[in-house]
Structures are given as C-alpha cells and as structure tokens.
Amino acid sequence: LAILRLTTVGPKGNVALSHKHPVTGVRFSQCFNQVVTTCDGSVVRVWDVTSGECAFEFSADVGDSGISCIDIDHSGRRLVTGFRNGTIKLWNYNNGYCIRTLD
C-alpha cells in the first residue's frame, strides 16, 4: 500500500488532486514499482510508489479526445493508451516517447 502525495492548496483548503481533469485509468507497474495514471485531459503521469511523488508526466494529446483506457504490456516496458476518438498509442514506458500511433 502506498500513499501518493497529491495534495494541492486551493480556495477550499487542501484538496487531493492527481490530475486537473477526471482520472480515466490507473495501472500498477510491478516491474518499476510505479503507478501510471491517465486523465480526460490526455495527460499520463507516472508515480513512484515508494516516495509518493510524480516521477514524470507527458501529454498524449490527440486534439479534443481524452484518454479512455490504459494498459501496460506483458514485459512492463510499453504503455498502451486508447482515446475516445478511437486512436491507440504505444509508448516507451521509461521516457514517454510515442512509438506508434494507430488510427
């Protein structure tokens, strides 16, 4: 069990936020001991489970279409995202580089 540090300070006090838009997917990477989250704003964030900090994030923008699903391949090295417009993207898990786009 890990506690991710997602608290921001706003006009209503401390509010837990992991993304600015609704979260659409969460996957745990056993290979890297990280949690990957996606949101409707097409942002992918990778969280370190030990520290609870966001390790890195990248934008998966395909226009107005948000991410609707996410998965990690069997090797744990590739991330797959599906978008509301039907686009699928394959990513290098370590650096957020888009390897391939399937339309």
Short mmCIF file of N, CA, C and O in Angstrom, two decimals:
data_model
loop_
_atom_site.label_atom_id
_atom_site.label_comp_id
_atom_site.label_asym_id
_atom_site.label_seq_id
_atom_site.Cartn_x
_atom_site.Cartn_y
_atom_site.Cartn_z
N LEU A 1 0.85 -1.17 0.00
CA LEU A 1 0.00 0.00 0.00
C LEU A 1 0.89 1.23 0.00
O LEU A 1 1.87 1.30 0.73
N ALA A 2 0.55 2.22 -0.83
CA ALA A 2 1.33 3.44 -0.92
C ALA A 2 0.40 4.64 -0.83
O ALA A 2 -0.74 4.58 -1.25
N ILE A 3 0.91 5.71 -0.31
CA ILE A 3 0.17 6.96 -0.27
C ILE A 3 0.88 7.92 -1.21
O ILE A 3 2.06 8.22 -1.05
N LEU A 4 0.16 8.35 -2.24
CA LEU A 4 0.73 9.29 -3.21
C LEU A 4 0.45 10.70 -2.74
O LEU A 4 -0.65 11.02 -2.29
N ARG A 5 1.44 11.57 -2.84
CA ARG A 5 1.28 12.96 -2.40
C ARG A 5 0.60 13.75 -3.49
O ARG A 5 1.23 14.20 -4.43
N LEU A 6 -0.69 13.92 -3.34
CA LEU A 6 -1.49 14.55 -4.38
C LEU A 6 -2.18 15.82 -3.90
O LEU A 6 -3.06 16.32 -4.54
N THR A 7 -1.79 16.33 -2.76
CA THR A 7 -2.49 17.46 -2.15
C THR A 7 -2.04 18.79 -2.74
O THR A 7 -0.86 19.04 -2.90
N THR A 8 -3.01 19.62 -3.08
CA THR A 8 -2.74 20.98 -3.52
C THR A 8 -3.53 21.91 -2.62
O THR A 8 -4.55 21.53 -2.04
N VAL A 9 -3.08 23.14 -2.51
CA VAL A 9 -3.77 24.12 -1.69
C VAL A 9 -4.56 25.02 -2.62
O VAL A 9 -4.04 25.56 -3.58
N GLY A 10 -5.85 25.16 -2.34
CA GLY A 10 -6.72 25.99 -3.16
C GLY A 10 -7.63 26.82 -2.28
O GLY A 10 -7.49 26.84 -1.06
N PRO A 11 -8.61 27.48 -2.90
CA PRO A 11 -9.52 28.34 -2.14
C PRO A 11 -10.36 27.58 -1.11
O PRO A 11 -10.82 28.15 -0.15
N LYS A 12 -10.53 26.27 -1.31
CA LYS A 12 -11.31 25.48 -0.36
C LYS A 12 -10.40 24.70 0.58
O LYS A 12 -10.82 23.73 1.20
N GLY A 13 -9.15 25.09 0.68
CA GLY A 13 -8.20 24.39 1.55
C GLY A 13 -7.43 23.33 0.78
O GLY A 13 -7.29 23.41 -0.43
N ASN A 14 -6.93 22.33 1.48
CA ASN A 14 -6.18 21.26 0.85
C ASN A 14 -7.14 20.32 0.12
O ASN A 14 -8.08 19.80 0.70
N VAL A 15 -6.88 20.13 -1.15
CA VAL A 15 -7.71 19.26 -1.97
C VAL A 15 -6.79 18.24 -2.65
O VAL A 15 -5.76 18.59 -3.19
N ALA A 16 -7.17 16.97 -2.58
CA ALA A 16 -6.36 15.92 -3.21
C ALA A 16 -6.59 15.90 -4.71
O ALA A 16 -7.71 15.73 -5.17
N LEU A 17 -5.54 16.12 -5.47
CA LEU A 17 -5.61 16.11 -6.92
C LEU A 17 -4.43 15.34 -7.49
O LEU A 17 -3.29 15.55 -7.10
N SER A 18 -4.71 14.46 -8.42
CA SER A 18 -3.64 13.80 -9.15
C SER A 18 -3.56 14.35 -10.56
O SER A 18 -2.52 14.31 -11.19
N HIS A 19 -4.67 14.88 -11.06
CA HIS A 19 -4.77 15.47 -12.39
C HIS A 19 -5.75 16.65 -12.33
O HIS A 19 -6.57 16.72 -11.42
N LYS A 20 -5.68 17.52 -13.33
CA LYS A 20 -6.62 18.64 -13.40
C LYS A 20 -7.97 18.20 -13.97
O LYS A 20 -8.96 18.88 -13.81
N HIS A 21 -7.98 17.07 -14.68
CA HIS A 21 -9.19 16.52 -15.29
C HIS A 21 -9.51 15.17 -14.66
O HIS A 21 -8.65 14.58 -14.01
N PRO A 22 -10.72 14.67 -14.86
CA PRO A 22 -11.08 13.37 -14.28
C PRO A 22 -10.11 12.25 -14.68
O PRO A 22 -9.70 12.16 -15.83
N VAL A 23 -9.75 11.43 -13.72
CA VAL A 23 -8.86 10.29 -13.96
C VAL A 23 -9.64 9.22 -14.73
O VAL A 23 -10.76 8.89 -14.36
N THR A 24 -9.03 8.70 -15.79
CA THR A 24 -9.69 7.71 -16.63
C THR A 24 -9.03 6.34 -16.58
O THR A 24 -9.59 5.37 -17.06
N GLY A 25 -7.83 6.27 -16.01
CA GLY A 25 -7.17 4.97 -15.94
C GLY A 25 -6.07 4.95 -14.90
O GLY A 25 -5.42 5.97 -14.65
N VAL A 26 -5.88 3.78 -14.30
CA VAL A 26 -4.82 3.58 -13.30
C VAL A 26 -4.26 2.17 -13.51
O VAL A 26 -5.03 1.21 -13.60
N ARG A 27 -2.95 2.05 -13.58
CA ARG A 27 -2.30 0.75 -13.68
C ARG A 27 -1.07 0.74 -12.79
O ARG A 27 -0.37 1.74 -12.65
N PHE A 28 -0.78 -0.41 -12.21
CA PHE A 28 0.41 -0.58 -11.39
C PHE A 28 1.46 -1.32 -12.20
O PHE A 28 1.17 -2.35 -12.81
N SER A 29 2.68 -0.78 -12.21
CA SER A 29 3.80 -1.44 -12.87
C SER A 29 4.64 -2.14 -11.81
O SER A 29 5.36 -1.49 -11.04
N GLN A 30 4.52 -3.44 -11.77
CA GLN A 30 5.31 -4.22 -10.82
C GLN A 30 6.79 -4.16 -11.17
O GLN A 30 7.65 -4.14 -10.30
N CYS A 31 7.08 -4.09 -12.46
CA CYS A 31 8.46 -4.04 -12.95
C CYS A 31 9.22 -2.83 -12.37
O CYS A 31 10.37 -2.95 -11.97
N PHE A 32 8.55 -1.67 -12.31
CA PHE A 32 9.20 -0.44 -11.85
C PHE A 32 8.69 0.05 -10.50
O PHE A 32 9.11 1.10 -10.03
N ASN A 33 7.74 -0.67 -9.89
CA ASN A 33 7.14 -0.26 -8.63
C ASN A 33 6.57 1.16 -8.74
O ASN A 33 6.82 2.02 -7.90
N GLN A 34 5.80 1.38 -9.82
CA GLN A 34 5.20 2.68 -10.08
C GLN A 34 3.73 2.51 -10.43
O GLN A 34 3.29 1.45 -10.86
N VAL A 35 2.99 3.60 -10.24
CA VAL A 35 1.60 3.66 -10.65
C VAL A 35 1.51 4.63 -11.82
O VAL A 35 2.08 5.72 -11.77
N VAL A 36 0.80 4.23 -12.86
CA VAL A 36 0.59 5.09 -14.02
C VAL A 36 -0.88 5.51 -14.03
O VAL A 36 -1.77 4.67 -13.89
N THR A 37 -1.12 6.81 -14.16
CA THR A 37 -2.49 7.32 -14.22
C THR A 37 -2.68 8.12 -15.50
O THR A 37 -1.73 8.70 -16.03
N THR A 38 -3.92 8.13 -15.98
CA THR A 38 -4.27 8.93 -17.15
C THR A 38 -5.51 9.74 -16.81
O THR A 38 -6.26 9.41 -15.89
N CYS A 39 -5.72 10.80 -17.58
CA CYS A 39 -6.90 11.63 -17.33
C CYS A 39 -7.57 12.02 -18.64
O CYS A 39 -7.02 11.83 -19.73
N ASP A 40 -8.75 12.59 -18.49
CA ASP A 40 -9.53 13.03 -19.64
C ASP A 40 -8.86 14.18 -20.37
O ASP A 40 -9.20 14.48 -21.51
N GLY A 41 -7.89 14.82 -19.75
CA GLY A 41 -7.14 15.90 -20.38
C GLY A 41 -5.94 15.38 -21.16
O GLY A 41 -5.08 16.16 -21.57
N SER A 42 -5.86 14.07 -21.38
CA SER A 42 -4.81 13.42 -22.17
C SER A 42 -3.41 13.58 -21.57
O SER A 42 -2.43 13.72 -22.28
N VAL A 43 -3.32 13.54 -20.25
CA VAL A 43 -2.04 13.58 -19.56
C VAL A 43 -1.79 12.22 -18.91
O VAL A 43 -2.69 11.65 -18.31
N VAL A 44 -0.57 11.73 -19.08
CA VAL A 44 -0.14 10.48 -18.44
C VAL A 44 0.85 10.86 -17.35
O VAL A 44 1.80 11.61 -17.61
N ARG A 45 0.62 10.36 -16.14
CA ARG A 45 1.55 10.62 -15.04
C ARG A 45 2.04 9.30 -14.48
O ARG A 45 1.27 8.35 -14.33
N VAL A 46 3.33 9.27 -14.14
CA VAL A 46 3.95 8.09 -13.55
C VAL A 46 4.35 8.46 -12.13
O VAL A 46 5.09 9.43 -11.93
N TRP A 47 3.86 7.67 -11.16
CA TRP A 47 4.06 7.95 -9.74
C TRP A 47 4.99 6.91 -9.13
O TRP A 47 4.81 5.71 -9.35
N ASP A 48 5.95 7.37 -8.35
CA ASP A 48 6.83 6.47 -7.61
C ASP A 48 6.09 6.01 -6.35
O ASP A 48 5.66 6.83 -5.54
N VAL A 49 5.91 4.71 -6.20
CA VAL A 49 5.14 4.18 -5.07
C VAL A 49 5.87 4.41 -3.75
O VAL A 49 5.25 4.71 -2.73
N THR A 50 7.19 4.30 -3.74
CA THR A 50 7.95 4.46 -2.51
C THR A 50 7.88 5.88 -1.96
O THR A 50 7.59 6.08 -0.78
N SER A 51 8.10 6.87 -2.82
CA SER A 51 8.12 8.26 -2.36
C SER A 51 6.75 8.92 -2.42
O SER A 51 6.51 9.92 -1.73
N GLY A 52 5.86 8.41 -3.27
CA GLY A 52 4.56 9.04 -3.46
C GLY A 52 4.59 10.23 -4.39
O GLY A 52 3.58 10.89 -4.61
N GLU A 53 5.75 10.51 -4.97
CA GLU A 53 5.93 11.67 -5.84
C GLU A 53 5.68 11.30 -7.30
O GLU A 53 5.87 10.16 -7.71
N CYS A 54 5.28 12.30 -8.08
CA CYS A 54 5.14 12.13 -9.53
C CYS A 54 6.55 12.07 -10.12
O CYS A 54 7.32 13.03 -10.01
N ALA A 55 6.91 10.94 -10.71
CA ALA A 55 8.25 10.75 -11.29
C ALA A 55 8.39 11.54 -12.59
O ALA A 55 9.40 12.19 -12.83
N PHE A 56 7.37 11.48 -13.45
CA PHE A 56 7.33 12.28 -14.65
C PHE A 56 5.94 12.23 -15.25
O PHE A 56 5.10 11.43 -14.86
N GLU A 57 5.69 13.11 -16.19
CA GLU A 57 4.41 13.14 -16.89
C GLU A 57 4.65 13.53 -18.34
O GLU A 57 5.66 14.12 -18.66
N PHE A 58 3.72 13.16 -19.18
CA PHE A 58 3.78 13.58 -20.58
C PHE A 58 2.37 13.72 -21.12
O PHE A 58 1.42 13.13 -20.61
N SER A 59 2.26 14.54 -22.15
CA SER A 59 0.97 14.79 -22.78
C SER A 59 0.78 13.82 -23.92
O SER A 59 1.69 13.58 -24.71
N ALA A 60 -0.39 13.25 -23.99
CA ALA A 60 -0.72 12.29 -25.03
C ALA A 60 -1.79 12.88 -25.94
O ALA A 60 -2.70 12.20 -26.38
N ASP A 61 -1.72 14.16 -26.19
CA ASP A 61 -2.78 14.91 -26.86
C ASP A 61 -3.06 14.42 -28.27
O ASP A 61 -2.16 14.24 -29.07
N VAL A 62 -4.33 14.21 -28.54
CA VAL A 62 -4.80 13.91 -29.90
C VAL A 62 -6.01 14.79 -30.20
O VAL A 62 -7.05 14.33 -30.65
N GLY A 63 -5.88 16.07 -29.95
CA GLY A 63 -6.98 17.00 -30.15
C GLY A 63 -7.88 17.06 -28.94
O GLY A 63 -7.41 17.08 -27.81
N ASP A 64 -9.17 17.07 -29.18
CA ASP A 64 -10.15 17.18 -28.09
C ASP A 64 -10.51 15.84 -27.48
O ASP A 64 -11.37 15.77 -26.62
N SER A 65 -9.88 14.78 -27.91
CA SER A 65 -10.24 13.45 -27.45
C SER A 65 -9.38 13.03 -26.26
O SER A 65 -8.17 12.96 -26.34
N GLY A 66 -10.02 12.75 -25.13
CA GLY A 66 -9.30 12.34 -23.93
C GLY A 66 -8.97 10.86 -23.94
O GLY A 66 -9.48 10.08 -24.75
N ILE A 67 -8.10 10.46 -23.03
CA ILE A 67 -7.74 9.06 -22.87
C ILE A 67 -8.89 8.33 -22.19
O ILE A 67 -9.41 8.79 -21.19
N SER A 68 -9.27 7.19 -22.75
CA SER A 68 -10.38 6.43 -22.18
C SER A 68 -9.92 5.12 -21.54
O SER A 68 -10.64 4.55 -20.73
N CYS A 69 -8.72 4.64 -21.88
CA CYS A 69 -8.22 3.40 -21.27
C CYS A 69 -6.71 3.34 -21.36
O CYS A 69 -6.09 4.05 -22.14
N ILE A 70 -6.13 2.48 -20.51
CA ILE A 70 -4.68 2.36 -20.42
C ILE A 70 -4.32 0.92 -20.06
O ILE A 70 -5.08 0.24 -19.36
N ASP A 71 -3.17 0.47 -20.54
CA ASP A 71 -2.66 -0.84 -20.13
C ASP A 71 -1.14 -0.84 -20.27
O ASP A 71 -0.58 0.02 -20.94
N ILE A 72 -0.52 -1.79 -19.62
CA ILE A 72 0.93 -1.99 -19.70
C ILE A 72 1.14 -3.37 -20.31
O ILE A 72 0.47 -4.33 -19.93
N ASP A 73 2.06 -3.48 -21.28
CA ASP A 73 2.27 -4.77 -21.94
C ASP A 73 2.89 -5.79 -20.99
O ASP A 73 3.30 -5.46 -19.88
N HIS A 74 2.94 -7.04 -21.42
CA HIS A 74 3.40 -8.13 -20.56
C HIS A 74 4.84 -7.99 -20.10
O HIS A 74 5.22 -8.49 -19.06
N SER A 75 5.66 -7.27 -20.89
CA SER A 75 7.06 -7.06 -20.49
C SER A 75 7.20 -5.94 -19.45
O SER A 75 8.23 -5.83 -18.80
N GLY A 76 6.16 -5.11 -19.34
CA GLY A 76 6.21 -3.98 -18.41
C GLY A 76 6.96 -2.79 -18.96
O GLY A 76 7.18 -1.81 -18.26
N ARG A 77 7.33 -2.81 -20.22
CA ARG A 77 8.15 -1.75 -20.80
C ARG A 77 7.39 -0.84 -21.77
O ARG A 77 7.91 0.19 -22.18
N ARG A 78 6.19 -1.22 -22.14
CA ARG A 78 5.40 -0.43 -23.07
C ARG A 78 4.05 -0.11 -22.45
O ARG A 78 3.44 -0.93 -21.78
N LEU A 79 3.60 1.10 -22.71
CA LEU A 79 2.33 1.59 -22.22
C LEU A 79 1.42 1.76 -23.44
O LEU A 79 1.86 2.25 -24.48
N VAL A 80 0.16 1.35 -23.32
CA VAL A 80 -0.80 1.49 -24.41
C VAL A 80 -1.95 2.35 -23.91
O VAL A 80 -2.49 2.10 -22.83
N THR A 81 -2.30 3.39 -24.68
CA THR A 81 -3.43 4.24 -24.33
C THR A 81 -4.45 4.22 -25.45
O THR A 81 -4.09 4.20 -26.62
N GLY A 82 -5.72 4.23 -25.07
CA GLY A 82 -6.81 4.33 -26.03
C GLY A 82 -7.53 5.65 -25.81
O GLY A 82 -7.70 6.09 -24.67
N PHE A 83 -7.95 6.27 -26.89
CA PHE A 83 -8.59 7.58 -26.83
C PHE A 83 -10.04 7.49 -27.27
O PHE A 83 -10.43 6.58 -28.00
N ARG A 84 -10.82 8.47 -26.85
CA ARG A 84 -12.25 8.48 -27.15
C ARG A 84 -12.55 8.55 -28.64
O ARG A 84 -13.61 8.14 -29.08
N ASN A 85 -11.60 9.04 -29.44
CA ASN A 85 -11.82 9.13 -30.88
C ASN A 85 -11.39 7.86 -31.62
O ASN A 85 -11.43 7.80 -32.84
N GLY A 86 -10.97 6.82 -30.88
CA GLY A 86 -10.57 5.56 -31.49
C GLY A 86 -9.07 5.40 -31.71
O GLY A 86 -8.61 4.33 -32.09
N THR A 87 -8.29 6.45 -31.48
CA THR A 87 -6.84 6.38 -31.64
C THR A 87 -6.23 5.53 -30.52
O THR A 87 -6.66 5.59 -29.38
N ILE A 88 -5.21 4.76 -30.87
CA ILE A 88 -4.45 3.97 -29.90
C ILE A 88 -2.99 4.38 -30.04
O ILE A 88 -2.48 4.52 -31.16
N LYS A 89 -2.32 4.58 -28.91
CA LYS A 89 -0.90 4.94 -28.94
C LYS A 89 -0.11 3.97 -28.09
O LYS A 89 -0.54 3.58 -27.01
N LEU A 90 1.06 3.61 -28.60
CA LEU A 90 2.01 2.75 -27.90
C LEU A 90 3.19 3.62 -27.49
O LEU A 90 3.77 4.32 -28.32
N TRP A 91 3.54 3.58 -26.19
CA TRP A 91 4.54 4.47 -25.61
C TRP A 91 5.70 3.68 -25.02
O TRP A 91 5.51 2.60 -24.49
N ASN A 92 6.89 4.28 -25.04
CA ASN A 92 8.01 3.78 -24.27
C ASN A 92 7.75 4.18 -22.83
O ASN A 92 7.64 5.37 -22.52
N TYR A 93 7.62 3.21 -21.97
CA TYR A 93 7.25 3.46 -20.58
C TYR A 93 8.28 4.33 -19.86
O TYR A 93 7.93 5.16 -19.02
N ASN A 94 9.55 4.19 -20.17
CA ASN A 94 10.61 4.88 -19.43
C ASN A 94 10.74 6.37 -19.71
O ASN A 94 11.21 7.12 -18.86
N ASN A 95 10.35 6.81 -20.93
CA ASN A 95 10.59 8.21 -21.26
C ASN A 95 9.40 8.93 -21.88
O ASN A 95 9.49 10.10 -22.21
N GLY A 96 8.27 8.23 -22.08
CA GLY A 96 7.09 8.88 -22.64
C GLY A 96 7.15 9.10 -24.13
O GLY A 96 6.31 9.82 -24.68
N TYR A 97 8.09 8.46 -24.81
CA TYR A 97 8.20 8.60 -26.26
C TYR A 97 7.12 7.77 -26.94
O TYR A 97 6.95 6.59 -26.64
N CYS A 98 6.38 8.38 -27.86
CA CYS A 98 5.34 7.67 -28.60
C CYS A 98 6.00 6.83 -29.70
O CYS A 98 6.59 7.36 -30.62
N ILE A 99 5.89 5.52 -29.56
CA ILE A 99 6.50 4.58 -30.50
C ILE A 99 5.65 4.44 -31.76
O ILE A 99 6.16 4.38 -32.87
N ARG A 100 4.33 4.39 -31.58
CA ARG A 100 3.45 4.19 -32.72
C ARG A 100 2.06 4.71 -32.40
O ARG A 100 1.59 4.61 -31.28
N THR A 101 1.40 5.25 -33.43
CA THR A 101 0.02 5.69 -33.33
C THR A 101 -0.80 4.87 -34.31
O THR A 101 -0.45 4.74 -35.46
N LEU A 102 -1.89 4.30 -33.81
CA LEU A 102 -2.81 3.53 -34.64
C LEU A 102 -4.12 4.29 -34.72
O LEU A 102 -4.75 4.57 -33.70
N ASP A 103 -4.49 4.68 -35.93
CA ASP A 103 -5.74 5.46 -36.14
C ASP A 103 -6.84 4.57 -36.67
O ASP A 103 -6.66 3.73 -37.47
#
